[in-house]
Coordinates of C-alpha atoms and ligand atoms in Angstrom, one line a residue:
X1 CA 6.2 -30.9 13.7
X2 CA 6.6 -29.5 10.2
X3 CA 7.7 -26.1 11.4
X4 CA 10.8 -27.5 12.9
X5 CA 12.2 -27.8 9.3
X6 CA 12.3 -24.1 9.0
X7 CA 15.8 -22.7 9.0
X8 CA 14.8 -19.5 10.7
X9 CA 14.2 -17.9 14.0
X10 CA 11.5 -18.5 16.6
X11 CA 9.7 -21.8 16.6
X12 CA 6.3 -20.1 17.0
X13 CA 4.4 -23.2 16.5
X14 CA 5.9 -26.0 18.4
X15 CA 3.8 -28.6 20.1
X16 CA 4.9 -27.5 23.5
X17 CA 3.9 -24.0 23.1
X18 CA 0.3 -23.4 24.1
X19 CA -1.9 -21.7 21.6
X20 CA -2.3 -18.2 22.8
X21 CA -5.7 -17.9 24.3
X22 CA -6.4 -14.5 22.9
X23 CA -9.8 -13.3 23.9
X24 CA -9.6 -9.6 23.8
X25 CA -8.8 -6.7 21.7
X26 CA -7.9 -3.5 23.3
X27 CA -9.0 -0.6 21.4
X28 CA -6.8 2.2 22.3
X29 CA -8.1 5.5 21.3
X30 CA -5.8 8.1 20.0
X31 CA -6.7 11.7 19.6
X32 CA -7.2 13.6 16.4
X33 CA -4.9 16.1 14.9
X34 CA -6.0 19.6 15.1
X35 CA -3.9 20.3 12.1
X36 CA -6.1 18.3 10.0
X37 CA -9.3 19.3 11.5
X38 CA -10.3 21.7 8.8
X39 CA -9.5 19.2 6.0
X40 CA -11.4 16.5 7.8
X41 CA -14.4 18.8 8.6
X42 CA -14.5 19.7 4.9
X43 CA -14.5 16.1 4.0
X44 CA -17.2 15.3 6.5
X45 CA -19.3 18.2 5.4
X46 CA -19.0 17.0 1.9
X47 CA -19.9 13.5 2.7
X48 CA -22.7 14.2 5.0
X49 CA -24.3 16.6 2.4
X50 CA -24.6 13.6 0.1
X51 CA -27.7 11.8 1.3
X52 CA -26.7 8.4 -0.1
X53 CA -23.6 8.1 1.9
X54 CA -22.3 7.4 5.4
X55 CA -20.0 9.9 7.1
X56 CA -16.3 9.7 6.6
X57 CA -14.6 7.4 9.0
X58 CA -12.2 7.6 11.7
X59 CA -10.0 7.2 9.0
X60 CA -9.3 10.6 7.8
X61 CA -8.3 11.3 11.4
X62 CA -4.9 11.6 12.7
X63 CA -3.6 10.9 16.2
X64 CA -2.5 13.8 18.3
X65 CA -3.7 16.2 20.9
X66 CA -7.1 17.7 20.3
X67 CA -8.9 16.8 23.5
X68 CA -11.9 19.0 23.2
X69 CA -12.9 17.9 19.8
X70 CA -12.3 14.3 20.5
X71 CA -15.0 12.1 21.6
X72 CA -13.3 9.4 23.5
X73 CA -14.2 6.0 22.4
X74 CA -12.5 3.1 24.0
X75 CA -13.8 -0.3 23.4
X76 CA -12.9 -3.6 25.1
X77 CA -14.1 -6.6 23.3
X78 CA -14.8 -9.9 24.9
X79 CA -14.5 -13.2 23.0
X80 CA -18.2 -13.6 22.7
X81 CA -18.9 -10.5 20.9
X82 CA -15.9 -9.2 19.1
X83 CA -17.7 -7.7 16.1
X84 CA -18.5 -4.3 17.3
X85 CA -15.5 -2.6 16.0
X86 CA -16.7 0.8 15.0
X87 CA -15.0 3.6 13.3
X88 CA -16.2 6.7 14.9
X89 CA -19.9 7.3 14.4
X90 CA -21.2 10.7 13.6
X91 CA -19.6 13.4 11.5
X92 CA -18.2 15.4 14.4
X93 CA -16.4 12.7 16.1
X94 CA -12.7 12.5 15.7
X95 CA -11.7 9.0 16.6
X96 CA -9.0 6.7 15.6
X97 CA -8.9 3.2 16.6
X98 CA -5.8 1.2 17.2
X99 CA -6.0 -2.4 17.9
X100 CA -3.7 -4.3 20.2
X101 CA -3.9 -8.0 20.6
X102 CA -3.5 -9.6 23.9
X103 CA -1.0 -12.3 23.6
X104 CA -1.4 -14.4 26.7
X105 CA -4.0 -16.3 28.7
X106 CA -6.9 -14.1 27.8
X107 CA -5.5 -11.1 29.7
X108 CA -5.0 -7.8 28.0
X109 CA -1.3 -7.4 27.6
X110 CA 1.0 -4.5 27.5
X111 CA 3.4 -6.8 25.7
X112 CA 2.8 -5.2 22.3
X113 CA 3.4 -1.5 22.1
X114 CA 1.4 0.4 19.6
X115 CA 2.9 0.5 16.1
X116 CA 5.3 3.4 15.7
X117 CA 3.1 5.2 13.3
X118 CA 0.1 5.2 15.7
X119 CA -0.5 8.5 17.4
X120 CA 2.0 10.7 15.6
X121 CA 0.5 13.5 13.7
X122 CA 1.5 14.1 10.1
X123 CA 2.0 17.7 11.1
X124 CA 4.8 17.0 13.6
X125 CA 6.4 14.6 11.1
X126 CA 6.2 17.2 8.4
X127 CA 7.9 19.7 10.7
X128 CA 10.8 17.5 11.6
X129 CA 11.5 16.5 8.1
X130 CA 10.5 19.7 6.3
X131 CA 14.1 20.9 5.8
X132 CA 15.4 17.9 4.0
X133 CA 12.4 17.6 1.7
X134 CA 11.4 21.1 1.0
X135 CA 14.0 21.5 -1.7
X136 CA 13.4 18.3 -3.5
X137 CA 9.7 17.7 -3.4
X138 CA 8.5 20.8 -5.4
X139 CA 11.0 20.1 -8.1
X140 CA 9.9 16.5 -8.4
X141 CA 6.2 17.6 -8.4
X142 CA 6.9 20.1 -11.2
X143 CA 8.7 17.5 -13.3
X144 CA 5.9 15.0 -12.6
X145 CA 3.1 17.4 -13.7
X146 CA 5.1 18.3 -16.8
X147 CA 5.5 14.6 -17.8
X148 CA 2.0 13.8 -16.9
X149 CA 0.6 16.5 -19.3
X150 CA 2.8 15.1 -22.1
X151 CA 1.1 11.7 -21.8
X152 CA -2.4 13.1 -22.7
X153 CA -4.0 11.4 -25.7
X154 CA -6.3 13.5 -27.9
X155 CA -9.2 12.3 -30.1
X156 CA -11.0 14.8 -32.2
X157 CA -9.0 17.5 -30.4
X158 CA -10.3 16.4 -27.0
X159 CA -8.3 14.7 -24.3
X160 CA -9.5 11.2 -23.8
X161 CA -6.9 9.5 -21.6
X162 CA -3.2 9.1 -20.9
X163 CA -0.6 6.9 -22.6
X164 CA 0.7 3.9 -20.5
X165 CA 4.3 5.0 -21.1
X166 CA 6.3 7.5 -23.1
X167 CA 9.6 5.8 -23.3
X168 CA 11.5 6.7 -26.5
X169 CA 14.2 4.1 -25.8
X170 CA 11.9 1.0 -25.8
X171 CA 9.7 -0.8 -28.2
X172 CA 6.2 0.7 -27.6
X173 CA 4.3 -2.7 -27.8
X174 CA 0.9 -1.7 -26.4
X175 CA 2.4 0.9 -24.0
X176 CA 1.3 3.5 -26.5
X177 CA -2.3 2.8 -25.6
X178 CA -4.7 4.2 -23.0
X179 CA -5.1 1.4 -20.4
X180 CA -8.3 1.6 -18.3
X181 CA -6.6 0.5 -15.1
X182 CA -3.6 2.8 -15.7
X183 CA -5.9 5.7 -16.2
X184 CA -7.3 5.5 -12.7
X185 CA -4.4 7.4 -11.0
X186 CA -4.4 9.8 -13.9
X187 CA -8.1 10.5 -13.5
X188 CA -7.7 10.9 -9.8
X189 CA -4.9 13.4 -10.2
X190 CA -7.2 15.4 -12.5
X191 CA -10.0 15.3 -9.9
X192 CA -7.7 16.2 -7.0
X193 CA -6.1 19.1 -8.8
X194 CA -9.1 20.1 -10.9
X195 CA -8.6 22.1 -14.2
X196 CA -11.0 22.3 -17.1
X197 CA -8.9 20.1 -19.3
X198 CA -8.4 17.5 -16.6
X199 CA -12.0 17.3 -15.7
X200 CA -12.9 17.1 -19.4
X201 CA -10.5 14.3 -19.9
X202 CA -12.0 12.2 -17.1
X203 CA -15.5 12.8 -18.5
X204 CA -14.4 12.0 -22.1
X205 CA -12.5 8.9 -20.9
X206 CA -15.7 7.6 -19.2
X207 CA -17.8 8.3 -22.2
X208 CA -15.5 6.9 -24.8
X209 CA -14.8 3.7 -23.0
X210 CA -18.6 3.4 -22.4
X211 CA -19.0 3.7 -26.1
X212 CA -16.4 1.0 -26.8
X213 CA -18.3 -1.3 -24.4
X214 CA -21.4 -1.0 -26.5
X215 CA -19.6 -1.4 -29.8
X216 CA -20.3 -5.0 -30.8
X217 CA -19.3 -7.3 -32.3
X218 CA -16.0 -8.3 -30.9
X219 CA -14.6 -11.8 -31.3
X220 CA -11.7 -13.5 -29.7
X221 CA -10.8 -16.8 -31.5
X222 CA -14.5 -16.9 -32.6
X223 CA -16.0 -16.6 -29.2
X224 CA -17.9 -13.4 -28.6
X225 CA -17.2 -11.7 -25.3
X226 CA -19.9 -11.4 -22.8
X227 CA -21.8 -8.2 -23.3
X228 CA -20.6 -5.6 -20.9
X229 CA -16.9 -6.2 -20.9
X230 CA -14.9 -3.1 -20.8
X231 CA -11.7 -2.9 -22.8
X232 CA -8.2 -3.4 -21.3
X233 CA -7.0 -0.5 -23.4
X234 CA -7.7 1.5 -26.5
X235 CA -5.7 3.6 -29.0
X236 CA -6.4 6.3 -31.5
X237 CA -5.9 4.8 -34.9
X238 CA -6.0 6.6 -38.3
X239 CA -8.1 4.6 -40.8
X240 CA -7.0 5.5 -44.3
X241 CA -10.2 3.9 -45.7
X242 CA -12.4 6.1 -43.6
X243 CA -9.9 9.0 -43.8
X244 CA -10.3 9.6 -40.1
X245 CA -9.2 8.6 -36.6
X246 CA -11.1 5.9 -34.8
X247 CA -10.8 4.6 -31.3
X248 CA -9.7 1.0 -31.4
X249 CA -10.2 -1.1 -28.2
X250 CA -8.4 -4.2 -27.1
X251 CA -10.4 -6.6 -25.0
X252 CA -7.4 -9.0 -24.6
X253 CA -7.7 -10.2 -28.1
X254 CA -4.2 -8.9 -29.0
X255 CA -2.8 -8.8 -25.4
X256 CA 0.1 -11.0 -24.5
X257 CA -1.5 -14.3 -23.4
X258 CA -4.9 -13.2 -24.5
X259 CA -5.8 -12.2 -20.9
X260 CA -9.2 -10.9 -20.0
X261 CA -9.4 -7.5 -18.2
X262 CA -11.9 -8.4 -15.5
X263 CA -10.9 -5.4 -13.5
X264 CA -11.6 -2.8 -16.2
X265 CA -15.4 -2.6 -15.7
X266 CA -14.9 -2.3 -11.9
X267 CA -12.4 0.5 -12.2
X268 CA -14.8 2.2 -14.7
X269 CA -17.6 2.2 -12.2
X270 CA -15.3 3.3 -9.4
X271 CA -14.0 6.2 -11.4
X272 CA -17.6 7.2 -12.4
X273 CA -18.3 7.5 -8.7
X274 CA -15.2 9.5 -8.0
X275 CA -16.0 11.9 -10.9
X276 CA -19.6 12.3 -9.7
X277 CA -18.4 13.0 -6.2
X278 CA -15.8 15.5 -7.2
X279 CA -17.9 17.5 -9.6
X280 CA -21.2 17.1 -7.8
X281 CA -22.6 16.7 -11.2
X282 CA -24.8 13.6 -11.4
X283 CA -25.9 14.0 -15.0
X284 CA -23.2 11.7 -16.4
X285 CA -23.9 8.9 -13.9
X286 CA -27.6 9.3 -14.3
X287 CA -27.6 9.3 -18.1
X288 CA -29.3 6.3 -19.7
X289 CA -26.0 5.3 -21.3
X290 CA -24.0 5.2 -18.0
X291 CA -26.9 3.5 -16.2
X292 CA -27.0 0.9 -19.0
X293 CA -23.2 0.5 -18.9
X294 CA -23.2 -0.2 -15.2
X295 CA -26.0 -2.7 -15.6
X296 CA -24.2 -4.6 -18.3
X297 CA -21.0 -4.8 -16.3
X298 CA -22.9 -6.1 -13.2
X299 CA -25.1 -8.5 -15.1
X300 CA -22.0 -10.2 -16.3
X301 CA -20.7 -10.6 -12.8
X302 CA -23.9 -11.5 -11.1
X303 CA -25.0 -14.1 -13.6
X304 CA -25.8 -17.5 -12.2
X305 CA -23.4 -20.3 -13.0
X306 CA -21.9 -23.2 -11.2
X307 CA -20.4 -21.1 -8.4
X308 CA -20.8 -22.1 -4.8
X309 CA -19.0 -19.0 -3.5
X310 CA -20.0 -15.4 -3.6
X311 CA -16.6 -14.5 -5.0
X312 CA -16.0 -14.1 -8.7
X313 CA -14.3 -16.9 -10.6
X314 CA -11.5 -15.6 -12.9
X315 CA -8.8 -16.9 -15.2
X316 CA -5.1 -16.0 -14.6
X317 CA -3.9 -12.6 -15.6
X318 CA -7.2 -10.9 -15.2
X319 CA -6.1 -7.8 -13.4
X320 CA -3.1 -5.6 -12.9
X321 CA -1.1 -8.8 -12.8
X322 CA -1.9 -9.6 -16.4
X323 CA 0.4 -12.6 -16.9
X324 CA 0.3 -16.1 -15.5
X325 CA 1.1 -15.9 -11.8
X326 CA -1.2 -18.5 -10.2
X327 CA -4.0 -15.9 -9.8
X328 CA -6.7 -18.0 -11.4
X329 CA -9.7 -18.8 -9.2
X330 CA -10.7 -16.1 -6.8
X331 CA -7.9 -13.6 -6.6
X332 CA -8.2 -11.0 -3.8
X333 CA -7.6 -8.1 -6.2
X334 CA -10.7 -8.9 -8.2
X335 CA -12.8 -9.7 -5.2
X336 CA -12.0 -6.4 -3.5
X337 CA -12.6 -4.4 -6.8
X338 CA -15.8 -6.3 -7.3
X339 CA -17.0 -5.3 -3.8
X340 CA -15.9 -1.7 -4.4
X341 CA -17.7 -1.5 -7.7
X342 CA -20.9 -3.1 -6.3
X343 CA -21.0 -0.5 -3.6
X344 CA -20.4 2.4 -6.0
X345 CA -23.0 1.1 -8.4
X346 CA -25.4 0.6 -5.5
X347 CA -25.1 4.4 -4.9
X348 CA -25.2 5.4 -8.5
X349 CA -28.0 3.3 -9.9
X350 CA -31.4 4.9 -10.0
X351 CA -33.9 2.6 -8.4
X352 CA -36.9 4.0 -10.3
X353 CA -35.4 3.1 -13.7
X354 CA -36.2 -0.6 -13.6
X355 CA -33.3 -1.3 -11.3
X356 CA -35.1 -2.6 -8.3
X357 CA -34.4 -6.3 -8.9
X358 CA -30.7 -5.6 -9.8
X359 CA -30.3 -3.5 -6.6
X360 CA -31.7 -6.4 -4.6
X361 CA -29.2 -8.8 -6.2
X362 CA -26.4 -6.3 -5.5
X363 CA -27.4 -6.0 -1.8
X364 CA -27.4 -9.8 -1.4
X365 CA -24.0 -10.2 -3.1
X366 CA -22.4 -7.4 -1.1
X367 CA -23.5 -9.1 2.1
X368 CA -22.4 -12.5 1.1
X369 CA -19.1 -11.3 -0.4
X370 CA -18.1 -9.3 2.6
X371 CA -18.8 -12.1 5.0
X372 CA -16.9 -14.6 2.8
X373 CA -13.8 -12.4 2.5
X374 CA -13.7 -11.1 6.0
X375 CA -14.0 -14.6 7.4
X376 CA -12.2 -16.9 5.1
X377 CA -9.6 -14.8 3.5
X378 CA -8.4 -13.2 6.7
X379 CA -5.1 -14.4 8.1
X380 CA -3.4 -13.2 11.2
X381 CA -1.3 -15.0 13.8
X382 CA -4.3 -16.6 15.5
X383 CA -5.9 -17.7 12.3
X384 CA -2.6 -19.1 11.0
X385 CA -2.3 -21.1 14.2
X386 CA -5.9 -22.3 13.7
X387 CA -5.2 -23.4 10.2
X388 CA -2.0 -25.0 11.3
X389 CA -4.1 -27.2 13.7
X390 CA -6.9 -27.8 11.3
X391 CA -8.5 -31.2 11.1
X392 CA -9.2 -32.4 7.6
X393 CA -11.8 -34.4 5.8
X394 CA -14.7 -32.8 7.8
X395 CA -18.1 -33.4 6.4
X396 CA -21.4 -31.5 6.9
X397 CA -22.4 -27.9 7.8
X398 CA -20.5 -28.1 11.1
X399 CA -17.1 -28.4 9.5
X400 CA -14.6 -25.9 10.8
X401 CA -12.1 -26.4 8.0
X402 CA -14.8 -25.7 5.4
X403 CA -12.5 -25.8 2.3
X404 CA -10.5 -28.8 3.5
X405 CA -7.3 -27.0 3.6
X406 CA -4.4 -29.4 4.4
X407 CA -2.1 -27.8 7.1
X408 CA 0.9 -29.2 5.3
X409 CA 0.1 -26.9 2.4
X410 CA 1.0 -23.8 4.5
X411 CA 4.3 -22.7 3.1
X412 CA 7.2 -22.2 5.6
X413 CA 7.7 -18.5 4.8
X414 CA 4.3 -17.6 6.2
X415 CA 5.3 -18.6 9.7
X416 CA 8.3 -16.3 9.6
X417 CA 6.4 -13.5 7.8
X418 CA 3.4 -13.4 10.1
X419 CA 4.0 -10.9 13.0
X420 CA 2.2 -11.1 16.3
X421 CA 0.6 -7.8 15.4
X422 CA -0.9 -7.5 12.0
X423 CA -2.8 -9.5 9.4
X424 CA -3.9 -9.5 5.8
X425 CA -6.3 -11.0 3.3
X426 CA -4.6 -13.9 1.5
X427 CA -4.3 -14.0 -2.2
X428 CA -6.8 -16.6 -3.2
X429 CA -9.1 -19.3 -1.8
X430 CA -10.8 -22.3 -3.3
X431 CA -11.2 -26.0 -2.3
X432 CA -8.1 -27.2 -0.5
X433 CA -6.2 -24.1 -1.8
X434 CA -5.2 -21.1 0.2
X435 CA -2.7 -18.9 -1.7
X436 CA -1.0 -17.3 1.3
X437 CA 0.9 -14.7 -0.8
X438 CA 0.4 -11.0 0.1
X439 CA -1.0 -8.8 -2.7
X440 CA -1.0 -5.1 -2.1
X441 CA -3.8 -4.0 -4.5
X442 CA -6.4 -6.3 -3.0
X443 CA -5.6 -5.4 0.6
X444 CA -5.6 -1.6 0.0
X445 CA -8.8 -1.8 -2.1
X446 CA -10.4 -3.8 0.8
X447 CA -9.5 -0.9 3.1
X448 CA -10.8 1.8 0.7
X449 CA -14.0 0.1 0.0
X450 CA -14.5 -0.8 3.7
X451 CA -14.6 -4.5 2.8
X452 CA -12.0 -4.8 5.6
X453 CA -13.5 -4.1 9.0
X454 CA -11.9 -1.2 10.8
X455 CA -9.9 -3.7 13.0
X456 CA -8.8 -5.6 9.9
X457 CA -7.8 -2.4 8.2
X458 CA -5.7 -1.4 11.2
X459 CA -4.1 -4.8 11.2
X460 CA -3.2 -4.6 7.6
X461 CA -1.4 -1.3 8.3
X462 CA 0.3 -2.9 11.3
X463 CA 1.6 -5.7 9.0
X464 CA 3.0 -3.2 6.5
X465 CA 4.8 -1.4 9.4
X466 CA 6.0 -4.7 10.9
X467 CA 7.2 -6.0 7.6
X468 CA 8.6 -2.8 6.2
X469 CA 11.8 -4.2 4.8
X470 CA 10.0 -7.0 3.0
X471 CA 7.0 -4.9 1.6
X472 CA 8.6 -1.5 1.1
X473 CA 12.3 -2.0 1.2
X474 CA 14.3 0.5 -0.9
X475 CA 11.5 1.4 -3.2
X476 CA 7.7 1.3 -2.5
X477 CA 6.2 -1.1 -3.0
X478 CA 5.9 -4.8 -3.5
X479 CA 3.0 -5.9 -5.7
X480 CA 3.2 -9.4 -4.2
X481 CA 5.2 -11.2 -1.6
X482 CA 7.1 -13.4 -1.6
X483 CA 8.5 -14.2 -5.0
X484 CA 7.9 -17.6 -6.6
X485 CA 11.3 -19.3 -7.1
X486 CA 12.8 -22.4 -8.7
X487 CA 10.5 -25.2 -9.4
X488 CA 7.5 -23.3 -8.2
X489 CA 8.3 -20.4 -10.6
X490 CA 8.5 -23.0 -13.4
X491 CA 5.2 -24.6 -12.8
X492 CA 3.2 -21.6 -11.7
X493 CA 4.4 -19.0 -14.2
X494 CA 5.2 -21.4 -17.0
X495 CA 8.9 -20.4 -16.8
X496 CA 8.0 -16.8 -17.5
X497 CA 11.3 -14.9 -18.2
X498 CA 9.6 -11.6 -17.4
X499 CA 8.4 -12.8 -14.0
X500 CA 11.6 -14.3 -12.6
X501 CA 11.9 -14.1 -8.8
X502 CA 11.7 -10.5 -7.4
X503 CA 10.9 -9.0 -10.7
X504 CA 7.9 -7.5 -12.3
X505 CA 4.7 -9.1 -11.0
X506 CA 6.6 -11.8 -9.1
X507 CA 7.7 -9.8 -6.1
X508 CA 8.7 -6.6 -8.0
X509 CA 8.2 -3.1 -6.6
X510 CA 5.8 -0.8 -8.3
X511 CA 5.8 2.9 -7.6
X512 CA 2.3 3.3 -8.9
X513 CA 1.1 1.5 -5.7
X514 CA 2.1 4.5 -3.7
X515 CA -1.3 6.2 -4.2
X516 CA -3.1 3.1 -2.9
X517 CA -0.9 2.9 0.1
X518 CA -1.3 6.6 0.8
X519 CA -5.1 6.4 0.6
X520 CA -5.2 3.4 2.9
X521 CA -2.8 5.1 5.3
X522 CA -4.9 8.2 5.5
X523 CA -8.1 6.2 5.9
X524 CA -6.7 4.2 8.8
X525 CA -5.2 7.3 10.4
X526 CA -1.6 6.3 9.7
X527 CA -0.3 8.9 7.2
X528 CA 3.2 8.7 8.6
X529 CA 3.6 5.3 6.9
X530 CA 2.7 6.9 3.5
X531 CA 4.9 9.9 4.1
X532 CA 7.9 7.7 4.8
X533 CA 7.2 5.7 1.7
X534 CA 6.8 8.8 -0.5
X535 CA 10.1 10.2 0.8
X536 CA 11.8 6.9 -0.2
X537 CA 10.4 7.1 -3.6
X538 CA 11.4 10.7 -4.0
X539 CA 15.0 9.8 -3.5
X540 CA 15.1 8.0 -6.8
X541 CA 11.9 8.0 -8.9
X542 CA 12.5 11.1 -11.0
X543 CA 16.2 10.5 -11.2
X544 CA 15.6 7.0 -12.5
X545 CA 13.2 8.3 -15.1
X546 CA 9.9 7.2 -13.5
X547 CA 10.3 3.5 -14.1
X548 CA 7.4 1.1 -14.3
X549 CA 8.8 -1.2 -11.7
X550 CA 11.9 -2.1 -9.7
X551 CA 13.5 -5.5 -9.2
X552 CA 15.2 -7.3 -6.3
X553 CA 14.3 -8.4 -2.9
X554 CA 14.3 -4.8 -1.6
X555 CA 13.4 -3.2 -4.9
X556 CA 16.9 -1.8 -5.3
X557 CA 17.3 -2.1 -9.1
X558 CA 15.3 -0.5 -11.9
X559 CA 13.3 -3.3 -13.4
X560 CA 15.0 -5.4 -16.1
X561 CA 12.4 -4.6 -18.7
X562 CA 10.8 -1.6 -17.0
X563 CA 9.6 1.1 -19.2
X564 CA 10.8 4.6 -18.3
X565 CA 8.4 7.5 -18.0
X566 CA 5.6 5.1 -17.1
X567 CA 2.5 7.4 -16.7
X568 CA 1.0 5.6 -13.7
X569 CA 4.3 5.8 -11.8
X570 CA 4.1 9.6 -12.4
X571 CA 0.4 10.0 -11.7
X572 CA 0.5 7.5 -8.7
X573 CA 3.1 9.7 -7.1
X574 CA 1.1 12.8 -7.8
X575 CA -2.1 11.4 -6.3
X576 CA -0.1 10.2 -3.2
X577 CA 1.3 13.8 -2.8
X578 CA -2.1 15.4 -3.4
X579 CA -3.6 13.2 -0.7
X580 CA -0.9 13.6 1.9
X581 CA -1.0 17.4 1.4
X582 CA -4.7 17.5 1.5
X583 CA -6.2 14.4 3.2
X584 CA -9.7 15.4 2.4
X585 CA -8.9 14.3 -1.2
X586 CA -9.4 10.8 0.2
X587 CA -13.1 11.2 -0.1
X588 CA -13.0 10.8 -3.9
X589 CA -11.8 7.2 -3.6
X590 CA -13.0 5.9 -0.3
X591 CA -16.3 4.6 0.8
X592 CA -17.3 4.7 4.4
X593 CA -18.4 1.5 6.2
X594 CA -22.0 0.7 5.4
X595 CA -23.6 -0.2 8.7
X596 CA -26.5 -1.7 6.8
X597 CA -24.5 -4.6 5.4
X598 CA -26.1 -7.5 7.1
X599 CA -24.6 -9.2 10.1
X600 CA -22.8 -11.2 11.3
X601 CA -19.9 -8.8 11.4
X602 CA -16.5 -10.2 11.8
X603 CA -13.3 -9.2 13.5
X604 CA -9.7 -9.8 12.8
X605 CA -9.6 -13.5 13.2
X606 CA -12.2 -16.2 12.6
X607 CA -10.9 -17.8 15.7
X608 CA -12.8 -15.3 17.8
X609 CA -16.1 -16.5 16.9
X610 CA -15.7 -20.0 18.1
Ligands
GLC701 C1 1.6 -4.3 -17.9 C2 1.0 -4.4 -16.5 C3 -0.5 -3.9 -16.5 C4 -0.6 -2.5 -17.1 C5 0.1 -2.5 -18.5 C6 0.2 -1.1 -19.0 O1 1.0 -5.2 -18.7 O2 1.1 -5.7 -16.0 O3 -1.0 -4.0 -15.2 O4 -1.9 -2.1 -17.2 O5 1.4 -3.0 -18.4 O6 0.9 -0.2 -18.2

């Protein structure tokens, strides 16, 4: 019994404890909040008026009393067909689904009460806490907008992006550049509070980065990059020879560690979709240049190679975590962004323009990718127990333990971390390797793109609520959990002094992630969680000078090397506020579940299908 070596608490997995025979999910329907009806109706009207899209989900729906408008939808699922978790069908249904696991002998149980955030409307929360926040919040918002405007970067007198940070007290390094990934919350803030300058900036950003993508030839140590790569960042540089400013991109060629920005192209496509949705103007997305740009990005990712998985193979440091952190292989952040971008591109590509074959490839990949992630990356209590009991060295198509994961490789912390209610997509999966770490970006993007099934999305929110002190702590919110320490830190990070335990990418807390959490909370009908997190951030963020990240197990300390006035800490906060104040803003960054994605659909745990 390996678990007996654990120093902590309940021996969940001892030999004499029978594996819970969990055969049912109770779907408890909660009612929708009248207070958000208008916002939601707006959102739904908007979505349903777009022929290429599904109606907005249950998600932008909040629990409370609105009996007449609510179409009751209570589902009980048996073990044989657990897939039919649906998220409120037509546009006028206001449903929200809460999943309860039964934890004993196949009988539904009342043992687990609904998570605290389930069924409380944001309105009632707002009322009870209005007094204490009303004084602070507008001031912080004002300061945030002011600093945000100061970060604008101009090229030929037009705004083209935002600086990564504006910290006069620290060496600029490349923080004086416009990073593609950092610009996403900036762009969303401009879309959610539209102004002419803001909308122009988003459009210019999309066009300029597109131009840089096409600007060959770029070499890194004499290897040309694949055509279609989007830069990690760019800066406006005065060229004395030319006597003018030029835009100078960085594709990782000068970045620390020479890391490749695999996420940039995906974020670019996602932002193009958001821009199109917000403005209702399809001319940019339908322009030959944008169509070509999308095609190049996708061709790179859909090219045949030696892969046996539908996931995308990457080197370490290929995304927001752009240093060595054991992310090589198939990191969840990239897989979720890949899925999101595929779905956005699927809606933006014009079939008549020679894209038929590409669209077929996209459809196939979307199906295979969602199956793979939903089934093999998913971890909850039941699935953990299954893996714990895995047989190894199985051969042939009938193998249960397909990747030959050795149970002894499950780290002890997972047994303590995994609550009875809740689950998440693990960090990485390849032969005999499951990286059990929690990564926030991948999990939230999975919710926003509807890569996670509604039941999985609910379970992810349950986990965040159950593990509040670990994942939110004093400052929202952990980029990864837990931290790598000691020998593991040495071998996995290469003794990286910036990524020491509970710092930076290694279990540090990043305020920018607030916007992703808020979007996911609204989509799953749990805005209270976001509201609580935002209030925590408001206590310190402005006062501490909008740091890039916080350190410590609970995120109590301003990060050791954190830049101050980090733009995405500011814009991430703004986007979170703009969404919590007006939940219909979610529609710019969320895709409804696509019922056409081929079966089999999966539920929370692979164990259900057996
Ligand atoms: C750091 C972060 C990266 C971010 C960049 C600019 O390198 O790891 O995600 O894009 O700073 O803020």
